[in-house]
mmCIF file of C-alpha atoms in Angstrom:
data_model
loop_
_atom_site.group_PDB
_atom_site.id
_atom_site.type_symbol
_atom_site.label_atom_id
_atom_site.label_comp_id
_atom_site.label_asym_id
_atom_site.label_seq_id
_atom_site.Cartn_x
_atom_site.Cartn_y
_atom_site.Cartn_z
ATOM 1 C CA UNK S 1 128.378 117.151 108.229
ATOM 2 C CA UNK S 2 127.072 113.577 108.485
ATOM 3 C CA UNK S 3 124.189 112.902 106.242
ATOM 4 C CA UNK S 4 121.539 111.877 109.063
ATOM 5 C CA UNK S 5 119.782 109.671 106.241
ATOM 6 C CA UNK S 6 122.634 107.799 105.156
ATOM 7 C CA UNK S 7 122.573 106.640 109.131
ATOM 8 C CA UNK S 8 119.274 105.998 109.423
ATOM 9 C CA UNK S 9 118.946 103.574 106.536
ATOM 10 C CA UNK S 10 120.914 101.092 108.048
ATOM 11 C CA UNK S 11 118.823 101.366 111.194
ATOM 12 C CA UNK S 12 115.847 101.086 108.982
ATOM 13 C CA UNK S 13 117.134 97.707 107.048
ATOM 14 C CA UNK S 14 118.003 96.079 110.976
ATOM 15 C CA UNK S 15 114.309 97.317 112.180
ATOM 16 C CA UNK S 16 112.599 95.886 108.941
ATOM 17 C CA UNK S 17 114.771 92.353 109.808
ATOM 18 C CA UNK S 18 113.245 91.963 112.809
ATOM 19 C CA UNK S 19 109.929 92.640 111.788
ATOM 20 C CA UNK S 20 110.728 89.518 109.505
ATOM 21 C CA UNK S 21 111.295 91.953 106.352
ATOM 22 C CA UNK S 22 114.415 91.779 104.362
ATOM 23 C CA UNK S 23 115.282 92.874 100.831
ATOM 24 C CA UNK S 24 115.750 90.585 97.316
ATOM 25 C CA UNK S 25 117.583 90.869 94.283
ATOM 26 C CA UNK S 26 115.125 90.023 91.548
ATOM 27 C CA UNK S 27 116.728 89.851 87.996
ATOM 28 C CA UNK S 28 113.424 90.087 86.252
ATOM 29 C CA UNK S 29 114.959 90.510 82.483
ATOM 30 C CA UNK S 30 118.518 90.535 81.551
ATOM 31 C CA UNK S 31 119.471 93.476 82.910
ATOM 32 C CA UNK S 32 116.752 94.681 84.775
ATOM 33 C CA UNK S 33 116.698 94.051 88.378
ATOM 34 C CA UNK S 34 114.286 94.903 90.716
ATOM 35 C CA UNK S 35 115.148 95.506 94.930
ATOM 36 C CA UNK S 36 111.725 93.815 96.760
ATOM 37 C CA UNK S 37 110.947 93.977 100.072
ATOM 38 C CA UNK S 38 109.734 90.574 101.097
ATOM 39 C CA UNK S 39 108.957 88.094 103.659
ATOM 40 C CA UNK S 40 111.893 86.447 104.554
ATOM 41 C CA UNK S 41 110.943 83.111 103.367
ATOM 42 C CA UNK S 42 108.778 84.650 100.951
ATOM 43 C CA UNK S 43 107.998 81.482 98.488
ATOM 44 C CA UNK S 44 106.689 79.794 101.949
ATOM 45 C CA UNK S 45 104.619 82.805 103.036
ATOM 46 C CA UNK S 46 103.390 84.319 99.724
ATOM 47 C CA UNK S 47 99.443 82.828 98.989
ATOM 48 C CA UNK S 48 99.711 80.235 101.700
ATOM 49 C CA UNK S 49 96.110 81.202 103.079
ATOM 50 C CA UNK S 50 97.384 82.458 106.171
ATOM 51 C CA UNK S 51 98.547 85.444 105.702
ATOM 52 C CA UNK S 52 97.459 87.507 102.693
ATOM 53 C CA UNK S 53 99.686 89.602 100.128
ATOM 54 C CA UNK S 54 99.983 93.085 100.355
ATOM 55 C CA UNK S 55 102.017 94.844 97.825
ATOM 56 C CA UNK S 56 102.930 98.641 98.536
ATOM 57 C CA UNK S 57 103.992 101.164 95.603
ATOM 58 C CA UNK S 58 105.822 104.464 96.420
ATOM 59 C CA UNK S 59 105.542 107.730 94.694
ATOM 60 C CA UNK S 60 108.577 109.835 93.226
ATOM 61 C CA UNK S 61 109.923 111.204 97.011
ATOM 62 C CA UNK S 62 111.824 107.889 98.590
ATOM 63 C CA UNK S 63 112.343 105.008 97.220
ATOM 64 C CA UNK S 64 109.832 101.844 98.886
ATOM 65 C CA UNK S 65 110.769 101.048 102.541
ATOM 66 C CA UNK S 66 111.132 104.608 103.370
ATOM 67 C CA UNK S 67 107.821 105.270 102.502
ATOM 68 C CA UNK S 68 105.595 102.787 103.408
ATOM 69 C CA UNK S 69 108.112 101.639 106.640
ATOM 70 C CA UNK S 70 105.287 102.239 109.397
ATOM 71 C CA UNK S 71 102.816 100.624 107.385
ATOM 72 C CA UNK S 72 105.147 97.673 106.923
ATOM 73 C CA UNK S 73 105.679 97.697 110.819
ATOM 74 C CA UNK S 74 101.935 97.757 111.713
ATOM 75 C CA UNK S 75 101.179 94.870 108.901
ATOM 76 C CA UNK S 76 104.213 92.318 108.825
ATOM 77 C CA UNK S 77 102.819 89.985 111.349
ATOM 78 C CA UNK S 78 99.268 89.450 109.765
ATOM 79 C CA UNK S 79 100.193 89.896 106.265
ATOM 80 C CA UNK S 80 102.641 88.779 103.809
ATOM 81 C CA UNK S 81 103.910 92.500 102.677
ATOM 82 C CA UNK S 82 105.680 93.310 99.937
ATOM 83 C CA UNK S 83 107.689 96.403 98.948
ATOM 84 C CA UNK S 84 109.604 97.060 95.684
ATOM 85 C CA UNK S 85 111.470 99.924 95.019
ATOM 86 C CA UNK S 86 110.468 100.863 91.441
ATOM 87 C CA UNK S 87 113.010 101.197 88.581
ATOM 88 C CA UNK S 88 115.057 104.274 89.069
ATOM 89 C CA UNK S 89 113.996 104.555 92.515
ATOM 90 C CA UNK S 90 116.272 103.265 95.413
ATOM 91 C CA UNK S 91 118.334 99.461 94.462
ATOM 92 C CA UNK S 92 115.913 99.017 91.647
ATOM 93 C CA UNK S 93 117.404 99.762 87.883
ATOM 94 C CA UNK S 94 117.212 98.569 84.140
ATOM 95 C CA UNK S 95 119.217 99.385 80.807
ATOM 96 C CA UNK S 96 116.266 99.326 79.296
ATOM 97 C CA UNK S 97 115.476 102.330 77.434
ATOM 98 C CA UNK S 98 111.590 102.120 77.908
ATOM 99 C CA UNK S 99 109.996 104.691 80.859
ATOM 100 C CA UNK S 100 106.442 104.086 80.916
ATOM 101 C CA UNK S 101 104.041 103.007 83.852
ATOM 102 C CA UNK S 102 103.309 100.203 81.395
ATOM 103 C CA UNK S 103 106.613 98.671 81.748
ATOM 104 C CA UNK S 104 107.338 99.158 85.272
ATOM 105 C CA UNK S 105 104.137 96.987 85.989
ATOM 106 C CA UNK S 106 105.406 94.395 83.635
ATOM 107 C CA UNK S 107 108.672 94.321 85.722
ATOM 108 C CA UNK S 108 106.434 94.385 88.962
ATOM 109 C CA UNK S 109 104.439 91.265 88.000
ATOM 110 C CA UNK S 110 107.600 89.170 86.934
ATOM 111 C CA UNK S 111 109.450 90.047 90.378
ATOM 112 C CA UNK S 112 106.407 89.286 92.243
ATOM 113 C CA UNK S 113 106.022 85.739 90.128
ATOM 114 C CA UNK S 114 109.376 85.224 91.021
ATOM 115 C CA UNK S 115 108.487 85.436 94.673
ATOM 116 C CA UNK S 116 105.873 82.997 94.222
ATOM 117 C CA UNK S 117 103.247 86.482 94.916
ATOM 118 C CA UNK S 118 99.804 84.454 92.834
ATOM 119 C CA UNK S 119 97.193 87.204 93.973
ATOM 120 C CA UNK S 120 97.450 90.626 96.475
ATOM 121 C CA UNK S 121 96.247 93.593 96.825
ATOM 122 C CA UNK S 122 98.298 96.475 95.786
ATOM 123 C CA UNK S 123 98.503 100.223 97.634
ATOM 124 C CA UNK S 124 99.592 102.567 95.782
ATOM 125 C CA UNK S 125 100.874 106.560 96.226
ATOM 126 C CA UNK S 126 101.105 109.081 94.095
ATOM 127 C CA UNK S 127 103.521 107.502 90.674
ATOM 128 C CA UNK S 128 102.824 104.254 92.503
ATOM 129 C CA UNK S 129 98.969 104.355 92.010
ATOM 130 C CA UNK S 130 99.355 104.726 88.515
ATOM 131 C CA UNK S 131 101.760 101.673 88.948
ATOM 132 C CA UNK S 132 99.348 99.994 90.638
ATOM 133 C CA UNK S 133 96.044 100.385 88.203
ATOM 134 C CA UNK S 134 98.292 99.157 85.279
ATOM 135 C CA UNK S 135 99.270 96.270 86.862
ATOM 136 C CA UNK S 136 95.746 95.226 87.384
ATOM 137 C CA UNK S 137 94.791 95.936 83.897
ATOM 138 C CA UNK S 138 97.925 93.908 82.808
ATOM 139 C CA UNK S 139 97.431 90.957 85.690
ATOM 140 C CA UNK S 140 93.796 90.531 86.488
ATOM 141 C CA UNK S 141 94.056 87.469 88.544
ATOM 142 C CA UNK S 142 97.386 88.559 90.089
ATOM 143 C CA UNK S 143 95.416 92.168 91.597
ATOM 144 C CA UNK S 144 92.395 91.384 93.828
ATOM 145 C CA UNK S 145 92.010 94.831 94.710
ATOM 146 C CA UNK S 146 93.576 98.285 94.137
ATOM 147 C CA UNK S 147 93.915 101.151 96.922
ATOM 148 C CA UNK S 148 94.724 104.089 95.763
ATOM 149 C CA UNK S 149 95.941 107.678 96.880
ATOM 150 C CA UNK S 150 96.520 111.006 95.616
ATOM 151 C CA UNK S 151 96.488 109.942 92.130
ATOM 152 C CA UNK S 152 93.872 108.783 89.235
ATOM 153 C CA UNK S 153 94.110 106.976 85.920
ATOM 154 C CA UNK S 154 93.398 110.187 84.169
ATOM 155 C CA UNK S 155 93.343 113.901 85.245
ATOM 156 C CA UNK S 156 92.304 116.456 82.634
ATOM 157 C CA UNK S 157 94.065 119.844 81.527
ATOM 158 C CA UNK S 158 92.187 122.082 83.371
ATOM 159 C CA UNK S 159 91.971 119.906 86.996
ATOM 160 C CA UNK S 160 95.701 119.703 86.553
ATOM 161 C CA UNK S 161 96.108 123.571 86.003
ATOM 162 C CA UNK S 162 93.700 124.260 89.080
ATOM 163 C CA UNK S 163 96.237 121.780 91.648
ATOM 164 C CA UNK S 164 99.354 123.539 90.011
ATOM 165 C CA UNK S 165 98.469 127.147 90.674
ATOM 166 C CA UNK S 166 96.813 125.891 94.355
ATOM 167 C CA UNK S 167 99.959 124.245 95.078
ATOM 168 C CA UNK S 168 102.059 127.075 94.237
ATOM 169 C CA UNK S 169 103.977 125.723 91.234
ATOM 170 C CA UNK S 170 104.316 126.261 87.549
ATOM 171 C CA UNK S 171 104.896 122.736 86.072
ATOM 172 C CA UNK S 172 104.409 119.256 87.387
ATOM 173 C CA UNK S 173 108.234 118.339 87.212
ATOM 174 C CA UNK S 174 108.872 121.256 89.820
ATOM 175 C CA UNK S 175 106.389 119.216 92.225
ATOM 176 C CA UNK S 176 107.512 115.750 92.096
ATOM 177 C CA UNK S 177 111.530 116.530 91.137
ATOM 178 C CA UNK S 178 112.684 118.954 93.877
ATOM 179 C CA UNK S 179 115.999 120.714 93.271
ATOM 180 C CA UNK S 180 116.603 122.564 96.944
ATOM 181 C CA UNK S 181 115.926 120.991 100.649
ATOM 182 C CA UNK S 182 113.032 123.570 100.747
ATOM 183 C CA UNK S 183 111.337 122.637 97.890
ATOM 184 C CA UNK S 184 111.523 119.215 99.112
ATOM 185 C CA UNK S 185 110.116 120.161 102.312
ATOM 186 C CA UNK S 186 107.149 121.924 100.560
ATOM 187 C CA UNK S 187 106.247 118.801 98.769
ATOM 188 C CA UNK S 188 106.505 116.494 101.445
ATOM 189 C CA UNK S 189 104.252 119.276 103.871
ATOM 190 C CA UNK S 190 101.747 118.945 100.701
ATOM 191 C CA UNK S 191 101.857 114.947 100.529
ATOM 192 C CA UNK S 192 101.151 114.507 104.715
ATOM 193 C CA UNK S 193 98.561 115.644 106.848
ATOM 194 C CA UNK S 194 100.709 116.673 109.533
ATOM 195 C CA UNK S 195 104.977 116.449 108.403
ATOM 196 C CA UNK S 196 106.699 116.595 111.743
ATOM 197 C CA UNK S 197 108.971 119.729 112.336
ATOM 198 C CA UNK S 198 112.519 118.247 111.131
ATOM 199 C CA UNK S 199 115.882 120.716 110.832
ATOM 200 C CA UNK S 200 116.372 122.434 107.178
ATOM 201 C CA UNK S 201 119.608 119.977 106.994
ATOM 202 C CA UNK S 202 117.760 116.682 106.568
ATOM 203 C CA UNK S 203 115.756 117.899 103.965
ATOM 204 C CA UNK S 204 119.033 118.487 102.762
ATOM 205 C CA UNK S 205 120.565 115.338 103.298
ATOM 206 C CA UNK S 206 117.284 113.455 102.181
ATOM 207 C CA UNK S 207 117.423 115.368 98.579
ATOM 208 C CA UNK S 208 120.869 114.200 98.189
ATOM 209 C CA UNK S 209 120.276 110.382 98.919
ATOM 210 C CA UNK S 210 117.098 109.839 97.668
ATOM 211 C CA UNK S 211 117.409 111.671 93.897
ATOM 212 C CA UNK S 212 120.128 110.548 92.537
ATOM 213 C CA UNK S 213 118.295 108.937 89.114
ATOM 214 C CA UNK S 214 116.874 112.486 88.690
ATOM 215 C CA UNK S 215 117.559 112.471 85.027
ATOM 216 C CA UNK S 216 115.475 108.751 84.256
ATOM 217 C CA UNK S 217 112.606 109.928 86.569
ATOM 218 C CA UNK S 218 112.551 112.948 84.494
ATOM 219 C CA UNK S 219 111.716 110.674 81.774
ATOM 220 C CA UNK S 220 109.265 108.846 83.397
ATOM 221 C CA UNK S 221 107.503 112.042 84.563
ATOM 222 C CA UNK S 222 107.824 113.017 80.651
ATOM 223 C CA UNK S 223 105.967 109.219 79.773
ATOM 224 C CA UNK S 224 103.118 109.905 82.267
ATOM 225 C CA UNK S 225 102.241 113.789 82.157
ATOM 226 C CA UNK S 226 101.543 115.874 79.336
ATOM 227 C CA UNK S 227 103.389 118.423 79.885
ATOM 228 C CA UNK S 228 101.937 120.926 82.169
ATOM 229 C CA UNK S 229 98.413 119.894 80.896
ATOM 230 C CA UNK S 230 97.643 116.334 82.978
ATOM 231 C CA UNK S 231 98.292 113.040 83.697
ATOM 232 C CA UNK S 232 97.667 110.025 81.328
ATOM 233 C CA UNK S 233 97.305 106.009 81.813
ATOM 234 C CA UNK S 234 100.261 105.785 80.029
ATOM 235 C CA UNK S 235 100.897 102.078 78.135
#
């Protein structure tokens, strides 16, 4: 069977095109390169006081445009948006042996410097939140503001054993790492207010394109949760 997601992707990249979106390359460190989302002349558009910077951070389920690609759609023509694909997550990677939320902010902040990005504000989901408050605390005058969802700097042992057992699983790596189409399509039910019906196979399909890395976001789950006790602002 033909994986429906591996289709739509390439619709995806044309729609994003026209809506003046189109993805970079950013070699941030010797190998370390980062996939952005960006303007399509983004050095002319980013902080040119007509349209400001919006930079949005996924979570661990899809990499960055197929999360945030409405948002980029309803946005794109008043704002400068922005939309990386964090390390391990879709064309984003590094040899770099470090996996904490410290270091994929440092990589953030040079890719967006590289785009000529001097101030935004950064939304962030989930993994991407966390993202998104360390870059602030690391780049002050690069963050104006932070939005953030379903996530928090800190959550404590016994708020994180209360979500697992209402969510219905034992450890957080069973949430956000998904090993069967329907655990994928219980985490994605739990992450929207309303999922749409979709057919069992492109949960399928989507768990096959979109977690390949699953052993390095393992280890970045590892550097931000203790284990089955909470989440920490991990340096």
């Amino acid at each position: 069977m033909v994986n429906t997601v591996k289709i739509y992707k390439p619709l995806l990249r044309a729609t994003m095109k026209l809506a003046g979106v189109r993805p970079q390359k950013i070699e941030v460190e010797p190998g370390t390169v980062m996939n952005i989302w960006a303007p399509s002349r983004s050095k002319e558009n980013a902080n040119n006081g007509k349209k400001p910077a919006v930079v949005f951070l996924h979570g661990f389920v899809g990499d960055g445009i197929l999360t945030w690609q409405f948002q980029v759609l309803a946005l794109a023509r008043d704002y400068a948006v922005y939309v990386p694909d964090l390390l391990f997550f879709g064309g984003s990677s590094t040899g770099d042996g470090r996996r904490t939320v410290g270091f994929q902010a440092e990589c953030l902040a040079r890719g967006l410097a590289k785009l000529g990005v001097q101030q935004c504000t950064v939304v962030g989901f989930s993994y991407g939140a966390m993202v998104a408050f360390r870059l602030a605390e690391l780049q002050p005058e690069l963050v104006e503001s932070v939005v953030a969802t379903s996530s928090g700097p800190v959550v404590t042992e016994s708020l994180s054993r209360e979500c697992l057992e209402r969510l219905g699983f034992p450890t957080w790596s069973e949430v956000l790492l998904p090993d069967s189409a329907s655990a994928l399509k219980k985490l994605l039910e739990i992450g929207s207010f309303h999922f749409p019906r979709l057919p069992k196979c492109v949960f399928k399909h989507a768990l096959e394109v979109l977690f390949d890395g699953r052993k390095e976001r393992a280890e970045l789950l590892e550097a931000s949760v203790i284990p089955d006790k909470g989440f920490r602002f991990s340096a």
